CSV table of C-alpha atoms and ligand atoms in Angstrom, one decimal:
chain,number,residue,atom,x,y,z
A,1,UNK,CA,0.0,0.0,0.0
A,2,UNK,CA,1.0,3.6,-0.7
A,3,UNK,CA,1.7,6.5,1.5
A,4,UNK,CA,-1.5,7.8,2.2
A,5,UNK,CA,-0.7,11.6,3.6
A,6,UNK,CA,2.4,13.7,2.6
A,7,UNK,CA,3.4,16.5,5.1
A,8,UNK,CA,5.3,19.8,4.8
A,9,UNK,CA,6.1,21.0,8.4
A,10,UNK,CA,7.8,24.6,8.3
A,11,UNK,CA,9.8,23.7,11.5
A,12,UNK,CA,11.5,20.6,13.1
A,13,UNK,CA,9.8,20.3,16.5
A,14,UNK,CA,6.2,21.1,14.6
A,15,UNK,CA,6.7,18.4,12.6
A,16,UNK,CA,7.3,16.1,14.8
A,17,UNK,CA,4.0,17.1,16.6
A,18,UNK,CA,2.2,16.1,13.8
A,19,UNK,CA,3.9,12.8,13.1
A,20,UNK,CA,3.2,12.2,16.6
A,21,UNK,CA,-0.4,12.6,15.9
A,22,UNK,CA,-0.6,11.0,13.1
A,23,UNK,CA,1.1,7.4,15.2
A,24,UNK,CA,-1.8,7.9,17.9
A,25,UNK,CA,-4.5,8.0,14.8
A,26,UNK,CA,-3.4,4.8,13.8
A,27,UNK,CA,-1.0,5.7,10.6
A,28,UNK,CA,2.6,4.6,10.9
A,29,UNK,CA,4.6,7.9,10.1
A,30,UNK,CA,8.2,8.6,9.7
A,31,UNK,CA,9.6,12.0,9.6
A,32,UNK,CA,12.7,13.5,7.1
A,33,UNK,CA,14.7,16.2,8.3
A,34,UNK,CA,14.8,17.9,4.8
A,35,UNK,CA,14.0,16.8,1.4
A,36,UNK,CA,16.1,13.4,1.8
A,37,UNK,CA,18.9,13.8,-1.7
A,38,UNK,CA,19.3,9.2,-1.2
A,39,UNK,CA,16.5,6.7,-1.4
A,40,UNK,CA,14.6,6.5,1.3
A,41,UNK,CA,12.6,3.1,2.4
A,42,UNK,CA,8.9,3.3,2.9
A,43,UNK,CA,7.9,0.0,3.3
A,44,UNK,CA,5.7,0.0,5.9
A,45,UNK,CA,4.6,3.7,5.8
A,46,UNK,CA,1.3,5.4,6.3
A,47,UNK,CA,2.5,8.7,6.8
A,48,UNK,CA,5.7,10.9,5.6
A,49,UNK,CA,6.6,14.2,7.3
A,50,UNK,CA,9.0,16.5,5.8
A,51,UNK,CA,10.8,18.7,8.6
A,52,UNK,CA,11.7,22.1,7.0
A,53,UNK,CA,13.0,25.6,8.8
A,54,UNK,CA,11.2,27.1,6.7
A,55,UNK,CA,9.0,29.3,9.1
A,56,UNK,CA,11.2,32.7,9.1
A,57,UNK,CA,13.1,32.6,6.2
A,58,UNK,CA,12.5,35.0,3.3
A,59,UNK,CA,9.3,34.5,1.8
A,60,UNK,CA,10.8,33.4,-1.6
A,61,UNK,CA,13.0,30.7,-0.1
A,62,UNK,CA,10.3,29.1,2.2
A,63,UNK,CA,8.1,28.7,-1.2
A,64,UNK,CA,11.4,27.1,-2.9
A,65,UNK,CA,11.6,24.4,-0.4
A,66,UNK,CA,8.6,24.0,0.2
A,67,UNK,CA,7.7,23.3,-3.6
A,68,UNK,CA,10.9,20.9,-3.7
A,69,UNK,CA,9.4,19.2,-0.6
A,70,UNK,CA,6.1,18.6,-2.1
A,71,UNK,CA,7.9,17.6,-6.2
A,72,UNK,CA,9.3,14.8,-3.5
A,73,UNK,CA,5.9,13.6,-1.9
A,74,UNK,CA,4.1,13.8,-5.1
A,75,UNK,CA,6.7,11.9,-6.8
A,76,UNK,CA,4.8,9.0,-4.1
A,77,UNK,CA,1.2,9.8,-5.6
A,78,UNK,CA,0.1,10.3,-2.0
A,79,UNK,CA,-3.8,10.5,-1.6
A,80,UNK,CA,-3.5,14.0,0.2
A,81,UNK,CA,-0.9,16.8,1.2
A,82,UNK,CA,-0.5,18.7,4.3
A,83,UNK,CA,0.9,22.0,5.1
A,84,UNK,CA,1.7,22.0,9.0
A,85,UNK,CA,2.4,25.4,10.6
A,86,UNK,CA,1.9,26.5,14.1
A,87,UNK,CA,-1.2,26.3,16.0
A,88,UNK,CA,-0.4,30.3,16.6
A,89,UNK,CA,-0.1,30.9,13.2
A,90,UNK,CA,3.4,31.8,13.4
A,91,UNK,CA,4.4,33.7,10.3
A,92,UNK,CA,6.1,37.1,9.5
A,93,UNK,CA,4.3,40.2,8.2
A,94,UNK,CA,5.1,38.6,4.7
A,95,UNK,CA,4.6,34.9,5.2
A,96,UNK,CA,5.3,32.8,5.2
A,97,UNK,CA,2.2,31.0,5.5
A,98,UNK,CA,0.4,32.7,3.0
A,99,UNK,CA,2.9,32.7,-0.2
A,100,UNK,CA,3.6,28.8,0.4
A,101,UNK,CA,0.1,27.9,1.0
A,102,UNK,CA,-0.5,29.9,-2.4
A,103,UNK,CA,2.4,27.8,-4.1
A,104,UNK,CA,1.6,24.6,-2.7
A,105,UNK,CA,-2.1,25.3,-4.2
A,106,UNK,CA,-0.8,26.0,-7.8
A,107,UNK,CA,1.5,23.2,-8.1
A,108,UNK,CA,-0.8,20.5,-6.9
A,109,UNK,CA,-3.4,22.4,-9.3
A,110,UNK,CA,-6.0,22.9,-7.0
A,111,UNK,CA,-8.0,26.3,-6.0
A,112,UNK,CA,-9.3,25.8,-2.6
A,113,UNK,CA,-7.8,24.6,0.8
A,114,UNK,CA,-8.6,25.3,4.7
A,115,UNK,CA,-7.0,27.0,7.2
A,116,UNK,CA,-6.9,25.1,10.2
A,117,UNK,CA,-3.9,26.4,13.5
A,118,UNK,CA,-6.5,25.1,16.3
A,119,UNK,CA,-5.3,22.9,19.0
A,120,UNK,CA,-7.8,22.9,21.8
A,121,UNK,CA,-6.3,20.7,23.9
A,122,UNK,CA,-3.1,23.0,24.3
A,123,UNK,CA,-5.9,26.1,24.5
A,124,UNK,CA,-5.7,27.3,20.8
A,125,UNK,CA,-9.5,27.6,19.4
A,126,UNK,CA,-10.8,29.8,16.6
A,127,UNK,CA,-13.7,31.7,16.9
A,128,UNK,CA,-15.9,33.6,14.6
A,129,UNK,CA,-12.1,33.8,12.5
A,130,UNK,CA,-10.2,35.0,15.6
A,131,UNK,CA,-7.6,33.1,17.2
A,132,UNK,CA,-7.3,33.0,20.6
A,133,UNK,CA,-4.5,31.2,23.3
A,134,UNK,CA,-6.2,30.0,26.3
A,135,UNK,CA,-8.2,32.8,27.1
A,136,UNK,CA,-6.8,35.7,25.2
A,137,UNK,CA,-6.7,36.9,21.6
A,138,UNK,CA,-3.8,36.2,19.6
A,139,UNK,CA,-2.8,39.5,19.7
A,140,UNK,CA,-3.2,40.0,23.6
A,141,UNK,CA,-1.2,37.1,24.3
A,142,UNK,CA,2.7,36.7,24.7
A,143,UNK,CA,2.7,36.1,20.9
A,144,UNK,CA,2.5,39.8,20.3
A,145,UNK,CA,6.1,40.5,21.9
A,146,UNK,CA,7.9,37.1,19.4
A,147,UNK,CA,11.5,38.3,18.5
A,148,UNK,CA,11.2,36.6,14.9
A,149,UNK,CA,7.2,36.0,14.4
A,150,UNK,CA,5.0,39.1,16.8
A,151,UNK,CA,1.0,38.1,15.9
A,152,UNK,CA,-0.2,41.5,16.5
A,153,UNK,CA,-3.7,40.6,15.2
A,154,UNK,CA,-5.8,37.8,15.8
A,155,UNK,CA,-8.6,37.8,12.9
A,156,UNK,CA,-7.0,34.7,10.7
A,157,UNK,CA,-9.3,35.9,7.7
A,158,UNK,CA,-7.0,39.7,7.8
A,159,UNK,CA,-3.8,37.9,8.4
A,160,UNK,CA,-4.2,35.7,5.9
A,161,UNK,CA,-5.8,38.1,3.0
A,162,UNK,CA,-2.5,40.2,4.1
A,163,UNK,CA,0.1,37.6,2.6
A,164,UNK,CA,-1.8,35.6,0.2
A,165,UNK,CA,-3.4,36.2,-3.3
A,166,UNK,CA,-7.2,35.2,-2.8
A,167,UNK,CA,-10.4,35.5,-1.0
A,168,UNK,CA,-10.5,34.0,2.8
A,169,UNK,CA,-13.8,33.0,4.0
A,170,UNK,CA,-15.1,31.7,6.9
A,171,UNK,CA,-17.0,28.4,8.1
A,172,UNK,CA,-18.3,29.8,11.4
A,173,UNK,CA,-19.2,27.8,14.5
A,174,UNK,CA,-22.9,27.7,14.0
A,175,UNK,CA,-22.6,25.5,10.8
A,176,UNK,CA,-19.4,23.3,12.4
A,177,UNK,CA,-21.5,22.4,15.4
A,178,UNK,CA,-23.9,20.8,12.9
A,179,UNK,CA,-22.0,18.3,11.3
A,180,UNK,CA,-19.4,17.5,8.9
A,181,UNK,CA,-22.1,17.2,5.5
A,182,UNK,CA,-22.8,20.8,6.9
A,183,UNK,CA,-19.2,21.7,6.7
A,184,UNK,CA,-18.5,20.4,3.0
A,185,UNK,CA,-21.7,22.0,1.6
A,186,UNK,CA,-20.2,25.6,3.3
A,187,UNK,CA,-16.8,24.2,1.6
A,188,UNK,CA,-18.5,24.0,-2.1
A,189,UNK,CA,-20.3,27.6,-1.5
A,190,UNK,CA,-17.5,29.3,-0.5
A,191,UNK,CA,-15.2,27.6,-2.9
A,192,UNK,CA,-17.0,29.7,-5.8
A,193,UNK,CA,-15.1,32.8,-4.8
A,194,UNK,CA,-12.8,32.2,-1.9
A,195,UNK,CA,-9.6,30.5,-2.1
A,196,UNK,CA,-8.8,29.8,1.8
A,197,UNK,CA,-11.9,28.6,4.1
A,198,UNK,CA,-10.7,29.5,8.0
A,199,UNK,CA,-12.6,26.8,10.3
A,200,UNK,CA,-13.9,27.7,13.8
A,201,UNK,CA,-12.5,25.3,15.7
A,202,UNK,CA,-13.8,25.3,19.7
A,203,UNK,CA,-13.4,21.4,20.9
A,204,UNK,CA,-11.3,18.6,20.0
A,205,UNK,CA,-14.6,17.1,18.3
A,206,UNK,CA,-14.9,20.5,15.6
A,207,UNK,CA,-11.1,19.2,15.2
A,208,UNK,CA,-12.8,15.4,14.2
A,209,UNK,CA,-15.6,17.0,12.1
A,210,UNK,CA,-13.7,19.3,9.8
A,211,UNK,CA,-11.5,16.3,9.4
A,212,UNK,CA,-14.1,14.5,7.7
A,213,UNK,CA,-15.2,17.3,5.6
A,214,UNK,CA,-11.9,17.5,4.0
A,215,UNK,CA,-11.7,13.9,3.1
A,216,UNK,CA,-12.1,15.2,-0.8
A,217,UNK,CA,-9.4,18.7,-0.6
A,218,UNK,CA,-6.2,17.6,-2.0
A,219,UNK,CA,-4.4,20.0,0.0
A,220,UNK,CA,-4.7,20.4,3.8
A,221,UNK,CA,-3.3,23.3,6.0
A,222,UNK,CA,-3.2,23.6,9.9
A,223,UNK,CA,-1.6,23.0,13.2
A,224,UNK,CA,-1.4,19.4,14.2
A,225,UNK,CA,-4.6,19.3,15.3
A,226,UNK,CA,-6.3,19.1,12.3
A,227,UNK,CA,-4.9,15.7,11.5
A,228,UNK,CA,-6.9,13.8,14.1
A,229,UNK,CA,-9.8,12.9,12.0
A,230,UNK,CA,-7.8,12.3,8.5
A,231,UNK,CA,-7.1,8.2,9.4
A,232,UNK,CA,-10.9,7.3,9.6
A,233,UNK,CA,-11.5,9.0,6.4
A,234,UNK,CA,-9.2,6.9,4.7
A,235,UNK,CA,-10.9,3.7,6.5
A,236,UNK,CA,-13.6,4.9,4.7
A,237,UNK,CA,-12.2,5.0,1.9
A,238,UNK,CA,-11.1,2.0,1.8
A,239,UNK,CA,-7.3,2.9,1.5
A,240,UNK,CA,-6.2,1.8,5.1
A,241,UNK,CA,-6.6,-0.2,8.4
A,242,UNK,CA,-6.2,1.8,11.8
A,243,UNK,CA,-2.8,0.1,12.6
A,244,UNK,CA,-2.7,-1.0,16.4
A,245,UNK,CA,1.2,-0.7,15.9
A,246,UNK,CA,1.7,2.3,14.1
A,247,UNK,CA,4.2,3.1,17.6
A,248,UNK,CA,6.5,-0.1,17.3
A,249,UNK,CA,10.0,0.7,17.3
A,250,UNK,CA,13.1,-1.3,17.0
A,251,UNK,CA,13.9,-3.1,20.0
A,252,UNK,CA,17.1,-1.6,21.5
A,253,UNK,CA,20.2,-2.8,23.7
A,254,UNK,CA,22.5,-0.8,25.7
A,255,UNK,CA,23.1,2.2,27.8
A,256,UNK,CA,21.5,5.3,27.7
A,257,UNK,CA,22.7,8.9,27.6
A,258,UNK,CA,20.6,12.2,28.8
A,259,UNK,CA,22.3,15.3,26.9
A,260,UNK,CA,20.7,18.8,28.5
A,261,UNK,CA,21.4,22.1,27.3
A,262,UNK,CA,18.4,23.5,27.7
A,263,UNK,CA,18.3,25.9,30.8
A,264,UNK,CA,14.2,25.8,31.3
A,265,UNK,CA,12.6,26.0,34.5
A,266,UNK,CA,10.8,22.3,34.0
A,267,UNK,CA,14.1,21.3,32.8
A,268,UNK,CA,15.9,22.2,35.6
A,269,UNK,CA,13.8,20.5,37.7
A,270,UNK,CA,14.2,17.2,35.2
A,271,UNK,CA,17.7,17.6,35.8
A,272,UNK,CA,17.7,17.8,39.7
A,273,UNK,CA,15.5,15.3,39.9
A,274,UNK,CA,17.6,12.9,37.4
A,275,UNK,CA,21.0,13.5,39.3
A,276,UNK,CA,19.3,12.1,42.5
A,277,UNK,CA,19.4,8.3,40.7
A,278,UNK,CA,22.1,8.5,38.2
A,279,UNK,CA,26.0,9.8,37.8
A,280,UNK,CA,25.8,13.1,35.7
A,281,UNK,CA,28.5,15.5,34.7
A,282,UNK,CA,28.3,19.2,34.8
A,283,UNK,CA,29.5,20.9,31.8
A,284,UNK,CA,29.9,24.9,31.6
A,285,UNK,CA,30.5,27.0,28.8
A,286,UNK,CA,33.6,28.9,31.1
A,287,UNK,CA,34.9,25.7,31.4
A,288,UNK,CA,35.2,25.0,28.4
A,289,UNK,CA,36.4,27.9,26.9
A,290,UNK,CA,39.2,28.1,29.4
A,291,UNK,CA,39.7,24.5,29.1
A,292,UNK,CA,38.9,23.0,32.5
A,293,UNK,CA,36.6,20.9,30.7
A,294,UNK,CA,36.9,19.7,26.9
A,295,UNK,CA,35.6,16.4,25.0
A,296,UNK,CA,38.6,14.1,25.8
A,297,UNK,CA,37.8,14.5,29.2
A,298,UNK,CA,34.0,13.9,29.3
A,299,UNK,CA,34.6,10.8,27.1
A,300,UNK,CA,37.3,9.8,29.5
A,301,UNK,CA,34.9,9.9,32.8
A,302,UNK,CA,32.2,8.4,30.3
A,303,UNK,CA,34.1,5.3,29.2
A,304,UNK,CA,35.1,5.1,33.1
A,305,UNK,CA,30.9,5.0,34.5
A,306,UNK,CA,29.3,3.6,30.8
A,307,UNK,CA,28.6,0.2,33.0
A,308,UNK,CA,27.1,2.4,35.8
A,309,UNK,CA,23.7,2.8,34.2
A,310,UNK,CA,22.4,6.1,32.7
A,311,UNK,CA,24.8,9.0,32.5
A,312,UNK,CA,23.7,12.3,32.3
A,313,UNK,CA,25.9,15.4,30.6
A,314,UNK,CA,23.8,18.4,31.4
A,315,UNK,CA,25.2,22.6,30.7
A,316,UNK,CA,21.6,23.1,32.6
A,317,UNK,CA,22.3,26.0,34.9
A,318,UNK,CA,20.4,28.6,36.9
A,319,UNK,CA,20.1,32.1,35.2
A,320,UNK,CA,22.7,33.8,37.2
A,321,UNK,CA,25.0,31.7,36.0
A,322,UNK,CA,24.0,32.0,32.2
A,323,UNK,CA,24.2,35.4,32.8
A,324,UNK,CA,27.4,35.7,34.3
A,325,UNK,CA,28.6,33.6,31.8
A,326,UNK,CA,27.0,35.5,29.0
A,327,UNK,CA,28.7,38.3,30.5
A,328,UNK,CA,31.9,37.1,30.3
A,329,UNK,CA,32.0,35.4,27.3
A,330,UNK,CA,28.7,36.4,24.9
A,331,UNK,CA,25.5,35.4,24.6
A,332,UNK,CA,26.4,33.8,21.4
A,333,UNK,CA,29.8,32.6,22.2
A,334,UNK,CA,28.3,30.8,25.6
A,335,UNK,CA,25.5,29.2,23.3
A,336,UNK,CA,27.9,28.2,20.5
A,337,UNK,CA,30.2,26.4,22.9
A,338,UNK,CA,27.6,24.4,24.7
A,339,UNK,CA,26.1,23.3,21.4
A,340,UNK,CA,29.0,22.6,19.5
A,341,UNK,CA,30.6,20.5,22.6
A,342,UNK,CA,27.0,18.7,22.8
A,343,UNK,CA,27.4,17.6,18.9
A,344,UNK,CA,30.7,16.3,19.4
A,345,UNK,CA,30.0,14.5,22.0
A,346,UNK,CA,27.4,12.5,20.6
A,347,UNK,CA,28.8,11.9,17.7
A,348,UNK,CA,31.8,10.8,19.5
A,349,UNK,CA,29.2,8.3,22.1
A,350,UNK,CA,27.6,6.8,18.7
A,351,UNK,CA,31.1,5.8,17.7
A,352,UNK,CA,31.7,4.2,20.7
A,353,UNK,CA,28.5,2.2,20.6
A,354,UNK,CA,26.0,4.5,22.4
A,355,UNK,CA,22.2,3.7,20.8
A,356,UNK,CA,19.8,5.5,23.1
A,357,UNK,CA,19.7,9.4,23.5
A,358,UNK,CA,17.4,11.5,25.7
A,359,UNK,CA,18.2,15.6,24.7
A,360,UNK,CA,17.0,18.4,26.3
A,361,UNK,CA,16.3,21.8,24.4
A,362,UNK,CA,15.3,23.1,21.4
A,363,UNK,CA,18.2,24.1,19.7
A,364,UNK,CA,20.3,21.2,21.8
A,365,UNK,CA,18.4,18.9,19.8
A,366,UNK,CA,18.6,20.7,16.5
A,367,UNK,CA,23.3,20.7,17.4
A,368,UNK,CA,22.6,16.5,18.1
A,369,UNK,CA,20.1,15.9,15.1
A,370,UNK,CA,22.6,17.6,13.0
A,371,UNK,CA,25.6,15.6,14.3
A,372,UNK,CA,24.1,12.4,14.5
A,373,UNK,CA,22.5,13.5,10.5
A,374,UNK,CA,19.4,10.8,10.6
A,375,UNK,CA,17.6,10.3,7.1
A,376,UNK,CA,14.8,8.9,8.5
A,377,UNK,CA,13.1,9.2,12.0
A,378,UNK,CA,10.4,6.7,12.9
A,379,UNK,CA,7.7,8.1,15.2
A,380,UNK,CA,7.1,6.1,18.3
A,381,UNK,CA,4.4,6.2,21.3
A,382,UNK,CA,4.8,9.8,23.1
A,383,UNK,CA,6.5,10.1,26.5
A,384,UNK,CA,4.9,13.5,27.0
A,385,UNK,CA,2.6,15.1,24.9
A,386,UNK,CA,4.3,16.5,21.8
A,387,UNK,CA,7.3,14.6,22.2
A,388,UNK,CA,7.2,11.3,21.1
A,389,UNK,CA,10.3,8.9,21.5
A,390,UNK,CA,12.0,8.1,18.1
A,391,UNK,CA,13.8,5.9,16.0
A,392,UNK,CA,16.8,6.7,13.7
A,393,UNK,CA,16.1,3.9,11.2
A,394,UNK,CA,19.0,2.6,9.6
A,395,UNK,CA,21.6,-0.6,9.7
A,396,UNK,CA,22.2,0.2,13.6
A,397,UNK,CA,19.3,1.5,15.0
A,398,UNK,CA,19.4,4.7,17.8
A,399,UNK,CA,16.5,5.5,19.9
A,400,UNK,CA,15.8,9.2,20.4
A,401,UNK,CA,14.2,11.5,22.7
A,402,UNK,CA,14.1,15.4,21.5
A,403,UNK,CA,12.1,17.4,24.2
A,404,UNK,CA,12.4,21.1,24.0
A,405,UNK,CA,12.4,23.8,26.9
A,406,UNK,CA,9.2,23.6,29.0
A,407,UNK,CA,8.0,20.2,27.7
A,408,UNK,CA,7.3,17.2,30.0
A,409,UNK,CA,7.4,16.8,34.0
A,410,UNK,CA,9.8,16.3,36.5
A,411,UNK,CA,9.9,12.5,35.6
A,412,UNK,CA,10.7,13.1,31.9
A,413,UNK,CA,14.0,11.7,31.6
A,414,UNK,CA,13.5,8.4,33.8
A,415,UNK,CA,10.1,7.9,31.4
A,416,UNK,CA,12.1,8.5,28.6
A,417,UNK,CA,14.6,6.0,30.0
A,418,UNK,CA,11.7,3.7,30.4
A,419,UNK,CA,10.0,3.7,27.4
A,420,UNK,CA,13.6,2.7,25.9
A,421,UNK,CA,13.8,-0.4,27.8
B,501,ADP,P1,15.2,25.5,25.3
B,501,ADP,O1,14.4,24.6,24.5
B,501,ADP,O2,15.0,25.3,26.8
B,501,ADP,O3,15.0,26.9,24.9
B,501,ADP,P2,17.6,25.4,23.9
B,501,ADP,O4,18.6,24.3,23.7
B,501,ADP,O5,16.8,25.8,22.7
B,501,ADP,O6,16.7,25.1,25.1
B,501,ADP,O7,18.4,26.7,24.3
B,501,ADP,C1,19.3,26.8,25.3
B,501,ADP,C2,20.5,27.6,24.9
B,501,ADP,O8,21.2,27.9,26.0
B,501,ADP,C3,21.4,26.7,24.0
B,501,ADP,O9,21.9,27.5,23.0
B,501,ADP,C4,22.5,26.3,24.9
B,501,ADP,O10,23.7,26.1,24.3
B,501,ADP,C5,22.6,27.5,25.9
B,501,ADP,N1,23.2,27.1,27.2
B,501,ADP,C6,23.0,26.0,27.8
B,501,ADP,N2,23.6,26.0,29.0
B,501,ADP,C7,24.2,27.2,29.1
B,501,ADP,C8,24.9,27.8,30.2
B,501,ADP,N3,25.2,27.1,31.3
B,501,ADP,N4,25.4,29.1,30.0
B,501,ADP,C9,25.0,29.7,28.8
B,501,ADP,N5,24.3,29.2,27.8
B,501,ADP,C10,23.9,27.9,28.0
């Protein structure tokens, strides 16, 4: 059987959101960081996502790669294609959403698609075309103050007629609570002169009705939310069987290393809590730079505890101490030396036989993924929500746990280790 549903996330950690719903619908998903340039095998796959960093660059670019991402996916003939972008909308005064969703429309053809960002369980809902976060607008919440992406307005319908070339209408709430047949007729009207339909989107069930209503749009676009419904339509279809093992990973020998460089209050917490049970080693940017700490050594105390259970490197500190070591270094210099000593080091564990990785931080975990340079990631059962653990498929298989900042509890990194087992 074919791939069933191509996605286009324009950021790593969104992406593997989505994937992550996409395993608890029932569709075994894998996730490529890029547009992969070798063959790829998809045996056994329901659903691709394509991780891009797309959301901030130029407008021009992001449609480039974007485009090249979905030549790929169509060169699969998958049933539909999905533009994932963040559930606040996330895109510059420009774009990016907008100009790609435009692109993606022409290529594949097509004159009509839906706007979908809500994730009600995480407090993002649409209403009457207005975004809101929890129990602000948009534009009233801390979105308004985003270095790279500030939403200063919350009315999806302006936003969007702002950066794009057609029409936006809106499905309101009154026809979503009645059904999904109700939803597909409002589709047909307003496809006769809109080109973008935003959905009110209020409860996880909306989320499950506009689903179905999209069963026949060749193009999808939306947070991860909008996914949920998409497996049962293809049931219906008779394309696919809810797998009850769309999580399965490889099974997995060996020890397991935690990597933190993410200086978040949860993660702080993770990190006390961790060193409690296991041997950790403390690594700081003023360390390294004056070279009280480097590689050799960490790999030296590392080959002496690797039979000691889980080890733990963490540059996790509290914000005096990032601050007085941005001080004295820079901001960027403290950062760079952190993630740079993080990358070597595990690319140096995988050499010596390390499989299993639990990371900590956003941009931590883009400095491993990098190192580490994974074609293919297959999407496992989640150890907290939005972080699922993964598999770097290939001739020796790695297990993987990218959480960034805030995500998770206290317990994160033993669950992690857990689900490993
Ligand atoms: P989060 O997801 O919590 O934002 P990130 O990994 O994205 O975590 O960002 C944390 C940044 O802080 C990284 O660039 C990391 O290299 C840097 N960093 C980590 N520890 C320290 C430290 N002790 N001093 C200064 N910078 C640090």
């Amino acid at each position: 059987m074919s791939v069933l549903l191509g996605c286009i996330a324009d950021d790593f950690t969104g992406a593997t959101d989505l994937a992550s719903f996409l395993v608890q619908s029932g569709m075994r998903t894998v996730q490529l960081i890029g547009v992969p340039t070798e063959p790829v095998d998809l045996s056994n796959v329901d659903a691709i996502v394509i991780a891009l960093k797309s959301r901030t660059l130029p407008s021009q670019q992001a449609v480039t790669q974007s485009i090249e991402a979905l030549e790929w996916l169509k060169a699969l003939n998958c049933e539909q294609y999905y533009f994932k972008y963040c559930s606040t909308f996330d895109s510059t005064d420009k774009g990016n959403i907008g100009p790609v969703t435009d692109a993606l429309l022409d290529n594949l053809q097509e004159d009509f698609t839906v706007l979908c960002p809500s994730l009600p369980v995480n407090g993002r809902t649409v209403y009457k075309g207005n975004l809101f976060v929890n129990n602000e607008l948009l534009s009233e919440s801390g979105m308004r103050n985003h270095p790279l992406t500030p939403m200063k307005d919350a009315n999806l319908l302006r936003v969007m007629a702002s950066q794009s070339s057609g029409p936006v209408g809106l499905v309101p709430f009154e026809i979503i609570s009645k059904g999904a047949k109700n939803v597909k007729k409002a589709f047909l009207e307003l496809a006769k002169k809109h080109r973008y339909a935003v959905v009110d989107t209020i409860s996880n069930e909306d989320l499950h009705t506009i689903g179905e209503a999209c069963a026949d749009l060749k193009l999808l676009t939306g947070g991860s939310g909008l996914s949920v419904g998409l497996a049962k339509n293809y049931v219906d279809k008779g394309l696919f069987e809810i797998r009850n093992n769309s999580a399965e990973l490889s099974k997995v020998k060996g020890e397991a290393v935690v990597l933190s460089g993410s200086c978040s209050e949860m993660t702080q917490k993770q990190v006390a809590r961790f060193k409690e049970s296991f041997l950790s080693m403390k690594i700081s940017p003023l360390e390294l730079k004056s070279g009280q700490n480097s590689l050799a050594n960490a790999l030296a105390w590392f080959e002496k505890n690797r039979n000691a259970g889980a080890l733990m490197f963490y540059a996790t500190d509290t914000p005096d101490n990032i601050r007085r070591a941005q001080e004295l270094l820079s901001v960027e210099e403290a950062s760079e030396l952190v993630e740079n000593f993080m990358a070597e080091l595990v690319a140096a564990l995988s050499q010596r036989g390390v499989k299993k990785f639990i990371v900590a931080g956003g941009e931590t975990s883009g400095a491993v993924v990098k190192a580490l340079n994974p074609s293919v990631l297959k999407i496992g059962g989640s150890i907290a929500p939005g972080v699922p653990l993964t598999e770097m498929v290939g001739d020796v298989p790695k297990l993987i746990a990218l959480k960034s900042g805030n995500f998770g509890d206290e317990f994160f990194f033993e669950k992690a280790l857990e689900m490993m087992q």
